[in-house]
Short mmCIF file of C-alpha atoms in Angstrom, two decimals:
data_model
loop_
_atom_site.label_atom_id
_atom_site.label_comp_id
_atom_site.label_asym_id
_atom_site.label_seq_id
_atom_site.Cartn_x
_atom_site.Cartn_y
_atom_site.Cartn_z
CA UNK A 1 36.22 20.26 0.00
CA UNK A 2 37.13 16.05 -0.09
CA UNK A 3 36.17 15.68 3.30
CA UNK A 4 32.40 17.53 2.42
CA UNK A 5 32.76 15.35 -0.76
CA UNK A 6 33.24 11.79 1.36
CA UNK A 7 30.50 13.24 3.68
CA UNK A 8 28.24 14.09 0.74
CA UNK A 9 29.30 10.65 -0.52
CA UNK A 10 29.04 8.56 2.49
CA UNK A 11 25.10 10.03 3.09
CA UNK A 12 23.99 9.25 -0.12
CA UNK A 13 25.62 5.42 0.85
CA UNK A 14 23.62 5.29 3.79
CA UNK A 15 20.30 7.47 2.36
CA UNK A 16 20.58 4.67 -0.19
CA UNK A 17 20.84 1.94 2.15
CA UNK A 18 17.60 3.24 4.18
CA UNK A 19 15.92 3.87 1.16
CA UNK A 20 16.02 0.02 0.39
CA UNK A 21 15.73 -1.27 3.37
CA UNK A 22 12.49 0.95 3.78
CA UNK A 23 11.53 -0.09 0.12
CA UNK A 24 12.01 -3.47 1.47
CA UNK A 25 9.92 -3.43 4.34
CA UNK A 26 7.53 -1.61 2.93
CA UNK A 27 7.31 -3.91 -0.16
CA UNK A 28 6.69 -7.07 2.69
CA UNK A 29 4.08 -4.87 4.99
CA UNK A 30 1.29 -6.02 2.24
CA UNK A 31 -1.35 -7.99 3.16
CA UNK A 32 -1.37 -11.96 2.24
CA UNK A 33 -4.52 -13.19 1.38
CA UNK A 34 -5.70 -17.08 2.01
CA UNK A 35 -8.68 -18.49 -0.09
CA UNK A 36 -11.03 -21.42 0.80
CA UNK A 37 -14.05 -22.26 -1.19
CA UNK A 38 -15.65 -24.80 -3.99
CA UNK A 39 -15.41 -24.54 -7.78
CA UNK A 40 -15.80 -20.57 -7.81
CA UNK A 41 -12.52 -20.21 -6.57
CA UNK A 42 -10.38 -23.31 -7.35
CA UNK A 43 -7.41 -21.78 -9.59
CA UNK A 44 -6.59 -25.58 -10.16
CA UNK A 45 -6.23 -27.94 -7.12
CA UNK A 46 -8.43 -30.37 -8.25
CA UNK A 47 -5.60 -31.42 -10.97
CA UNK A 48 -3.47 -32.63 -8.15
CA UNK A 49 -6.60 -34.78 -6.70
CA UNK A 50 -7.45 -38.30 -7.73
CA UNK A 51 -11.55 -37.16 -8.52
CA UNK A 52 -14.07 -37.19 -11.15
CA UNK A 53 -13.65 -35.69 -14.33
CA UNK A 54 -16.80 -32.86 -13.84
CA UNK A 55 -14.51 -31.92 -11.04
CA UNK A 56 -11.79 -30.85 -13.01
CA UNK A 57 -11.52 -27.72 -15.64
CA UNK A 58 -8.33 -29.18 -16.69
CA UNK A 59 -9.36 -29.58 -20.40
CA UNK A 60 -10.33 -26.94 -23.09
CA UNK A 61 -12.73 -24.53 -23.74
CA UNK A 62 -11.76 -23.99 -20.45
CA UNK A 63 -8.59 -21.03 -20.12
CA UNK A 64 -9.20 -20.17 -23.55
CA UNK A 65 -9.71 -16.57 -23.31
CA UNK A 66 -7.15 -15.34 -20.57
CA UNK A 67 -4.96 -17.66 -20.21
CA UNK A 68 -5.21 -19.32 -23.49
CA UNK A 69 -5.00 -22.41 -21.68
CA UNK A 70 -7.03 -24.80 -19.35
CA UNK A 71 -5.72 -23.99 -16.00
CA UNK A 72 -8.35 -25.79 -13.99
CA UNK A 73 -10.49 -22.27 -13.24
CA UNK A 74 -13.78 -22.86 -14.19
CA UNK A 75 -14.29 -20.30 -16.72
CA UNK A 76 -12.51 -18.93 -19.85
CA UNK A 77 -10.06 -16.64 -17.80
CA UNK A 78 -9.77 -15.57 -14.43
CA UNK A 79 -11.70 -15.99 -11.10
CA UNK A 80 -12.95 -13.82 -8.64
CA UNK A 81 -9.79 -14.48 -6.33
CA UNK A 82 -7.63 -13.96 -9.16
CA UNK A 83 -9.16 -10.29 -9.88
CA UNK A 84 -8.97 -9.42 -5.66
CA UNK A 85 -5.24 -10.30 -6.20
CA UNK A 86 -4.35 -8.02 -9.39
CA UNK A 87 -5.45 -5.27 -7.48
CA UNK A 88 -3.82 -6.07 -4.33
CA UNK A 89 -0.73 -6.90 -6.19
CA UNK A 90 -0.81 -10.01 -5.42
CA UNK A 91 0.12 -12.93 -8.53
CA UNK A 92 -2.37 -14.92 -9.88
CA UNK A 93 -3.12 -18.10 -7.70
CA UNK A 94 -1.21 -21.12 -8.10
CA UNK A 95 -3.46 -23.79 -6.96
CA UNK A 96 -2.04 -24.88 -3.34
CA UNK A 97 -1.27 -28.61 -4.67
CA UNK A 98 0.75 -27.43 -7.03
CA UNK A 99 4.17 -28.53 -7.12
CA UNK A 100 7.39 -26.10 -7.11
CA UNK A 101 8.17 -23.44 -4.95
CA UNK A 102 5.52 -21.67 -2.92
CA UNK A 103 5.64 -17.76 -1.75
CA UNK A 104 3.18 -18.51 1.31
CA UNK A 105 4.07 -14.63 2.45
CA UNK A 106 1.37 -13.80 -0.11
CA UNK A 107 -0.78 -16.02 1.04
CA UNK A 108 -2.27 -19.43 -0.66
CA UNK A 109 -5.35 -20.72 -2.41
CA UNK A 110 -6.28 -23.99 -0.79
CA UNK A 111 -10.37 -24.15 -3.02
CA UNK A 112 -11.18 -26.76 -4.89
CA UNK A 113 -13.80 -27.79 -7.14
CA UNK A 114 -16.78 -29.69 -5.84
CA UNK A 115 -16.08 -28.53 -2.54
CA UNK A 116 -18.31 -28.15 0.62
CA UNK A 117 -18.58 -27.60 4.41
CA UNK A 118 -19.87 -30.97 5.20
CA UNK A 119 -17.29 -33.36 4.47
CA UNK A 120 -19.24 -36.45 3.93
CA UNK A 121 -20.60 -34.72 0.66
CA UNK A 122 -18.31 -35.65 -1.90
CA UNK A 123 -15.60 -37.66 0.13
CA UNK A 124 -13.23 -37.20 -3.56
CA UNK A 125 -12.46 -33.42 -3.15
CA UNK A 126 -10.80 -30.90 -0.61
CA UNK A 127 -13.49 -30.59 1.87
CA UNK A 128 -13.27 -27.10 3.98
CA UNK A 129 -12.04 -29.29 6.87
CA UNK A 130 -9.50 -30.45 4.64
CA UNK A 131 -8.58 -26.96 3.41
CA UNK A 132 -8.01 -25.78 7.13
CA UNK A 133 -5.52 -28.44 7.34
CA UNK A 134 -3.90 -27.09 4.57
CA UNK A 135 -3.85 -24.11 6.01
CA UNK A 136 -2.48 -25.31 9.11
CA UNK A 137 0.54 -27.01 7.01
CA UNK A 138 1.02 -23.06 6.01
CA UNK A 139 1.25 -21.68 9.29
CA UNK A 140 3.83 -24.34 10.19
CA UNK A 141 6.17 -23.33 7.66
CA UNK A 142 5.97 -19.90 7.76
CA UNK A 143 6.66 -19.78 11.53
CA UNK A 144 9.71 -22.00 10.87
CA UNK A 145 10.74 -20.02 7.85
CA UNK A 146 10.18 -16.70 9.94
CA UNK A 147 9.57 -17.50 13.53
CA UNK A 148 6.49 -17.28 15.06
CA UNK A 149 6.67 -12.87 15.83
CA UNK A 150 6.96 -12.25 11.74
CA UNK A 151 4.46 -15.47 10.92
CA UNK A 152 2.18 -14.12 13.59
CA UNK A 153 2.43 -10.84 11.94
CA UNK A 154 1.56 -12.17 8.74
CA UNK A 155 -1.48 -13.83 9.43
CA UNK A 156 -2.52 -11.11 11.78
CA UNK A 157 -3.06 -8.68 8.92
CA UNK A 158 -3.72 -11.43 6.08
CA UNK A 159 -7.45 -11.96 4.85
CA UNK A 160 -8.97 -14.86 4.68
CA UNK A 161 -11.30 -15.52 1.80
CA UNK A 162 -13.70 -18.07 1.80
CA UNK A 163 -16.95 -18.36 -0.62
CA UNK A 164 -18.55 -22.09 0.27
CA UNK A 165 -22.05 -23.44 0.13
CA UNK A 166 -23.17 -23.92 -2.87
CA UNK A 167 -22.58 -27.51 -3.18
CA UNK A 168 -23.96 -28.38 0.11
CA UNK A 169 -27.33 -26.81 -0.95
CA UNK A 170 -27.22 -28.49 -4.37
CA UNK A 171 -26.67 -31.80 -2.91
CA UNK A 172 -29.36 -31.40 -0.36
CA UNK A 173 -32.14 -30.46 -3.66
CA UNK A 174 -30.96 -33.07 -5.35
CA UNK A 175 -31.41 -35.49 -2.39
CA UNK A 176 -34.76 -33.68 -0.41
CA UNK A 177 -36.63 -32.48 -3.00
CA UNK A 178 -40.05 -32.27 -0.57
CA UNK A 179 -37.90 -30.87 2.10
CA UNK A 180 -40.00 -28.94 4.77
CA UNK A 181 -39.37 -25.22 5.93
CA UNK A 182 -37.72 -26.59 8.92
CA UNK A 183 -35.60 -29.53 7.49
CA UNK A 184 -34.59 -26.74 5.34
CA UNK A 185 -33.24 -24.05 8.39
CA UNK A 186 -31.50 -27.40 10.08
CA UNK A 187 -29.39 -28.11 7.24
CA UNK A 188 -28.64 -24.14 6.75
CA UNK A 189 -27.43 -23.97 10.49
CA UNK A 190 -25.19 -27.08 10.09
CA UNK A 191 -23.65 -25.50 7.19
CA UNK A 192 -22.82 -22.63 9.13
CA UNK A 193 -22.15 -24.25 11.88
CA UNK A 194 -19.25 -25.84 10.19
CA UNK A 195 -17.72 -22.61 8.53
CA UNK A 196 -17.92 -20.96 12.04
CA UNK A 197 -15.90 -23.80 12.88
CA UNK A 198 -13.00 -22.88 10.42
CA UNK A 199 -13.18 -19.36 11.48
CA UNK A 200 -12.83 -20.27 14.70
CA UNK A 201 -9.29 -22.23 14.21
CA UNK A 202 -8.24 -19.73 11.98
CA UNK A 203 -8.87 -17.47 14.68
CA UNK A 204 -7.60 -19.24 16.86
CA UNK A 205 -4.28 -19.09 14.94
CA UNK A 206 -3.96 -15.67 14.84
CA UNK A 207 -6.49 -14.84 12.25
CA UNK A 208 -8.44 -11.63 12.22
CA UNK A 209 -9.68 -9.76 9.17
CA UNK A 210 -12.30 -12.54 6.89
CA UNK A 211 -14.03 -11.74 3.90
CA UNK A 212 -17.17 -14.07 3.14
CA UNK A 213 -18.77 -14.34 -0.46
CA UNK A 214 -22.47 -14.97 0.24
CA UNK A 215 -23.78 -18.42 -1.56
CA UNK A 216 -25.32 -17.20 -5.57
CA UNK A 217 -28.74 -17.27 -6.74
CA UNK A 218 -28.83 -21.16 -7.34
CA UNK A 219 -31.87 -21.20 -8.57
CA UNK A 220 -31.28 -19.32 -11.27
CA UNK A 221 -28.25 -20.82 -12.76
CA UNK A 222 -28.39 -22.22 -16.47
CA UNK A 223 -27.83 -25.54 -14.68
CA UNK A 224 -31.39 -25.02 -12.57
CA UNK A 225 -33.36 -23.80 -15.13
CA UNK A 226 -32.31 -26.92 -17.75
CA UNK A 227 -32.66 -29.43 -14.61
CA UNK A 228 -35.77 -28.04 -13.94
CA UNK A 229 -37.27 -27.34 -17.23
CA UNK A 230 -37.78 -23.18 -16.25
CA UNK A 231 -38.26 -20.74 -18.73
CA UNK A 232 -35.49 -18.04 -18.63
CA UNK A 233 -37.50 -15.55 -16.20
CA UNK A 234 -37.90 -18.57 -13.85
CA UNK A 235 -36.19 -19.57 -10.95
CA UNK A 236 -35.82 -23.10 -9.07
CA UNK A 237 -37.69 -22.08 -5.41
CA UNK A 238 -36.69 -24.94 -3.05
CA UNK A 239 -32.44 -23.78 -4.20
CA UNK A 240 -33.05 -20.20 -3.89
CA UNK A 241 -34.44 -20.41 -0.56
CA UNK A 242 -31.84 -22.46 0.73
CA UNK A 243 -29.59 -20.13 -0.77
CA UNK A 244 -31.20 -16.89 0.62
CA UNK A 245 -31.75 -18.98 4.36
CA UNK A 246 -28.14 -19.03 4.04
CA UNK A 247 -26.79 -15.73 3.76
CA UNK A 248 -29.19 -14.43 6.28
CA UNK A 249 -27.62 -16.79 8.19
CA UNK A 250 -24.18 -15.91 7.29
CA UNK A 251 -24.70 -12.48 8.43
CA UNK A 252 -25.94 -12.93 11.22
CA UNK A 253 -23.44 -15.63 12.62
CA UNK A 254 -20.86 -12.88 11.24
CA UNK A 255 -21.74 -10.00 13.34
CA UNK A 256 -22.11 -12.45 16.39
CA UNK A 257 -18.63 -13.04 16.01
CA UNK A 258 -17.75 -9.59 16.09
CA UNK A 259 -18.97 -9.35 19.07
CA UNK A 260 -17.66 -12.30 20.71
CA UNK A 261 -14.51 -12.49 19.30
CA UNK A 262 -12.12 -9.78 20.07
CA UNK A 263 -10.45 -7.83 16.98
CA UNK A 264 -12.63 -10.14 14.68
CA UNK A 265 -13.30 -8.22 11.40
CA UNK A 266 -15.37 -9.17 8.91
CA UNK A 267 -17.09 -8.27 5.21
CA UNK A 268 -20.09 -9.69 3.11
CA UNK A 269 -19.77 -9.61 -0.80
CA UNK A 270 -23.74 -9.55 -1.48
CA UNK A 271 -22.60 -12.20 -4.65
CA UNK A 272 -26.17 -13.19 -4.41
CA UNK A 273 -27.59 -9.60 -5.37
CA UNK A 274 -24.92 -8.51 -7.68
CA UNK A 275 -25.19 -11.86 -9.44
CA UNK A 276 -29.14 -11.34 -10.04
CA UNK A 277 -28.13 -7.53 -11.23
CA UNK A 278 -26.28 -8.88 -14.25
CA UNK A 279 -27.92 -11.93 -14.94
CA UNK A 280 -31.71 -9.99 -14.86
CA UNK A 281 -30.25 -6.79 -16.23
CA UNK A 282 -27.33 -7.75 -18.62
CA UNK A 283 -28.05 -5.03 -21.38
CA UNK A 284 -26.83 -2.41 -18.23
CA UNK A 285 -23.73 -4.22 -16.97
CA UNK A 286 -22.03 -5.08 -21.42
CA UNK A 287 -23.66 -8.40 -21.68
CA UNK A 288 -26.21 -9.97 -24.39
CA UNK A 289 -26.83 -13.39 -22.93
CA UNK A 290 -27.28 -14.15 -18.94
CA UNK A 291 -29.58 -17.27 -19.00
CA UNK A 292 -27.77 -19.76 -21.90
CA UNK A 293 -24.11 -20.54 -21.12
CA UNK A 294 -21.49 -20.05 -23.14
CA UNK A 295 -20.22 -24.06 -23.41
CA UNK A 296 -22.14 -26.89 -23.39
CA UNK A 297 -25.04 -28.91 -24.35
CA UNK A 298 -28.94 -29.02 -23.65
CA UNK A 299 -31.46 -25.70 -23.52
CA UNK A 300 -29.52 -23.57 -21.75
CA UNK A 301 -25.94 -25.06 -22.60
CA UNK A 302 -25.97 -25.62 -18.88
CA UNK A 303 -24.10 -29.25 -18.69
CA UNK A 304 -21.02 -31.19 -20.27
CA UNK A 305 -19.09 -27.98 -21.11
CA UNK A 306 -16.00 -29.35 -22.93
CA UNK A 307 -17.13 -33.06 -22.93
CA UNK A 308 -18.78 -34.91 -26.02
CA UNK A 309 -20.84 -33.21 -28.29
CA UNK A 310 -21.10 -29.45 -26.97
CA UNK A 311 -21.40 -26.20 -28.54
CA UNK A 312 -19.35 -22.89 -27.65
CA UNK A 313 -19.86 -19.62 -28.43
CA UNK A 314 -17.83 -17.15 -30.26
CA UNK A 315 -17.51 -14.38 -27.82
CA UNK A 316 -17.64 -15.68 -24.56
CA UNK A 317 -17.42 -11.63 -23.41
CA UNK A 318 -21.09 -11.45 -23.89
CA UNK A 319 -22.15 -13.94 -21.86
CA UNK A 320 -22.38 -13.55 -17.70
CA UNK A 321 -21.97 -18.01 -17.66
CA UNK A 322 -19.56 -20.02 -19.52
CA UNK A 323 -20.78 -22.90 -18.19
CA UNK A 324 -23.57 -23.66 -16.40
CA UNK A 325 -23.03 -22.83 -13.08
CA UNK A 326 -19.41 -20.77 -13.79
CA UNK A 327 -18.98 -17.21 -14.49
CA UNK A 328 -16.84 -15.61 -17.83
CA UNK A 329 -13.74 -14.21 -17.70
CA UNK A 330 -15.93 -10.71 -18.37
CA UNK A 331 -18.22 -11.11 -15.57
CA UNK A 332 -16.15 -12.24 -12.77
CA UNK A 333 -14.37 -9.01 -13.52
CA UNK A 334 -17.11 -7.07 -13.14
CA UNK A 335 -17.89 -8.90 -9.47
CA UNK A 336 -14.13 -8.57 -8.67
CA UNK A 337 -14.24 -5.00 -9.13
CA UNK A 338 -17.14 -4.40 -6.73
CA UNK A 339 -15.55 -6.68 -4.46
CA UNK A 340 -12.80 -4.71 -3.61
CA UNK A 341 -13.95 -1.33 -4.26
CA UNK A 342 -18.14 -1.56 -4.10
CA UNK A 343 -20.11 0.80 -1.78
CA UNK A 344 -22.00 -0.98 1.24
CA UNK A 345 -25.14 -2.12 -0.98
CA UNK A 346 -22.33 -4.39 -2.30
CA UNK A 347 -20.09 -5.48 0.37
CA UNK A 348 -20.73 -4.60 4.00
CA UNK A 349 -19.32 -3.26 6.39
CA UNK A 350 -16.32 -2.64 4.61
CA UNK A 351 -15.32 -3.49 0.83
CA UNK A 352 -12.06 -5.62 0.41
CA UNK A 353 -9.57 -3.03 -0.30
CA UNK A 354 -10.34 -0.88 2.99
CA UNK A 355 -10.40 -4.57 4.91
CA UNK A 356 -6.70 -5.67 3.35
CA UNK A 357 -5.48 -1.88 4.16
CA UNK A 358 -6.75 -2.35 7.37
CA UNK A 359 -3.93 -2.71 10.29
CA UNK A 360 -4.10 -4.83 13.29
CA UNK A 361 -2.00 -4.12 16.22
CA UNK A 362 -0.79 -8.02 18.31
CA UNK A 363 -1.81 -6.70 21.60
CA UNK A 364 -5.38 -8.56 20.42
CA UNK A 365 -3.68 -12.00 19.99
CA UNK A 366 -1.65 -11.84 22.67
CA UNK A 367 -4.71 -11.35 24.80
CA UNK A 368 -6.43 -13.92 23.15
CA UNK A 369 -3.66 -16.25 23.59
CA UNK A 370 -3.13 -15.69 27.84
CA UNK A 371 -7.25 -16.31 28.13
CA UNK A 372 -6.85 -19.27 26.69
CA UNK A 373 -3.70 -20.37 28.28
CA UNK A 374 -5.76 -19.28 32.06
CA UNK A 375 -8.26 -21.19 30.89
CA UNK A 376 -10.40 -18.45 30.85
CA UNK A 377 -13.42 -17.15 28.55
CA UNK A 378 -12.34 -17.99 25.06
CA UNK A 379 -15.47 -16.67 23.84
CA UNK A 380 -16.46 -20.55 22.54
CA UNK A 381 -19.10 -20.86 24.63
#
């Protein structure tokens, strides 16, 4: 009977010990996800970066709902990114620029405010070429942290988030405001011509699964309607072609990719439909107000949110802006959630949840990597 009781005792030793290990592994096997994009998804870089204050959320109303304190998001609480990482357990982002210890296993969020894929646009932010360079600083250290077979693994089955464009299209309005038809489809293709070029690196790095979020209705933002002087059932035409030109073009360069690129997954948040749901149907989705922001001054509240003399509302849950070109707390929520779980009228081909679940064997890098080292077809050309 004591030797079945040290044999009873020693299995439930080692049971134990596999147990945790397993626990362990199984507890690292999740998905890290890396985020690149403008003011919709800056959790707070921008307070690290010598810019101007309209680039910065770093001052209150802002943060007064969630966080009960200006974080740098542009909104009262949380951002899209931040709702994609509750549900894939993932922490809240800590802006990339942000001093203290890093868990770069999870991934990192490398937006910031202002943002755009031409560089020369605003010279004072994180440009996306400047974001992939971040990103490039991460890969560095996490293959010297883990060597490059458990780093490769990581960023194998990590997403990579990006939502960028808006600015770019803003800045070209404000600047061509008689722009033709075709000046218009040039500067759309340069704009994606540049993100293809990040995706392309990343790829090139060992990235595989990307998530895009298409560009939003800019024409219809508070902050187009009080520029332009619209009524609240009008719409600024010149930005909202630019912005539909460009996620035509987004999905089209997308599934080209797929094609040439082996292993190369990809989905489209529609943020551009679902947007125009709840701002042109708010009653349906728990809102009262979707054309006036929540904070800020003029017609439609639409500028100087938390600067001067503005004016802020007293339940910032039933309004789809708090500013005028952010989102609330309430309604990036509502976007998160059909983000990650939303049927294909939503996000296409897959939603975020099936694409971070989604497992990539290294056989596809590998071959990736010995064409290029051949010199053979890298599928560039």
């Amino acid at each position: 009977m004591t030797s079945l009781s040290f044999i009873y005792g020693v299995s439930l030793v080692v049971f134990a010990a596999i147990f945790d290990t397993t626990t362990s592994l199984q507890s690292r096997r999740h998905a890290a996800l890396f985020v690149f994009g403008d003011s919709l998804y800056d959790p707070g870089n921008n307070n690290f970066i010598n810019t101007s204050i309209t680039h910065k959320a770093n001052y209150p109303p802002y943060g007064e709902t969630f966080f009960r304190f200006p974080t740098g998001r542009f909104s009262d609480g949380r951002l899209i990114p931040d709702f994609i990482a509750k549900y894939a357990h993932l922490p809240y982002w800590k802006p990339y620029l942000a001093p203290g210890q890093h868990e770069f296993t999870n991934g990192a969020n490398f937006a910031s405010a202002g943002a755009s894929a031409i560089a020369d646009n605003d010279p004072t932010v994180i440009s996306l070429e400047a974001q992939l360079s971040n990103f490039k600083e991460v890969v560095s250290l996490l293959k010297q942290q883990l060597g490059d077979a458990e780093a490769d693994q990581i960023l194998r089955n990590a997403v990579y988030l990006s939502g960028i464009g808006g600015v770019d299209y803003y800045i070209f309005s404000d600047q061509y405001p008689n722009a033709t038809e075709s000046e218009m489809e040039n500067y759309v293709q340069v704009v994606i011509g540049n993100i293809l070029n990040v995706i392309k690196e990343i790829y090139a790095l060992g990235g595989r699964k990307f998530a895009f979020q298409n560009v939003a209705p800019l024409g219809c933002t508070p902050l187009s309607k009080q520029s332009y002087n619209l009524t609240k059932t009008e719409c600024w035409k010149d930005t909202q072609a630019l912005a539909r030109k460009h996620n035509q073009a987004l999905v089209t360069a997308a599934k080209e990719f797929e094609i040439q690129l082996p292993g190369f997954n990809f989905i489209i948040f529609d943020y551009f439909t679902t947007l125009m749901n709840l701002q042109f149907n708010p009653l349906k989705y728990g809102f009262k107000e979707a054309d006036i922001a929540c904070c800020g001054s003029g017609t439609y509240h639409a500028s100087d949110c938390g600067i001067g003399d503005y004016e802020l509302c007293k339940n910032p849950n039933e309004y789809v802006y708090f500013d005028g070109e952010h989102l609330t707390d309430k309604a990036n929520s509502r976007l998160g959630e059909l983000f990650w779980e939303g049927g294909m009228n939503i996000t296409a081909p897959l939603n975020m949840k099936q694409l971070l679940e989604l497992e990539l064997q290294p056989s596809e890098i590998k071959k990736f990597r010995e064409d290029d080292d051949d010199g053979g077809a890298t599928n560039d050309e």
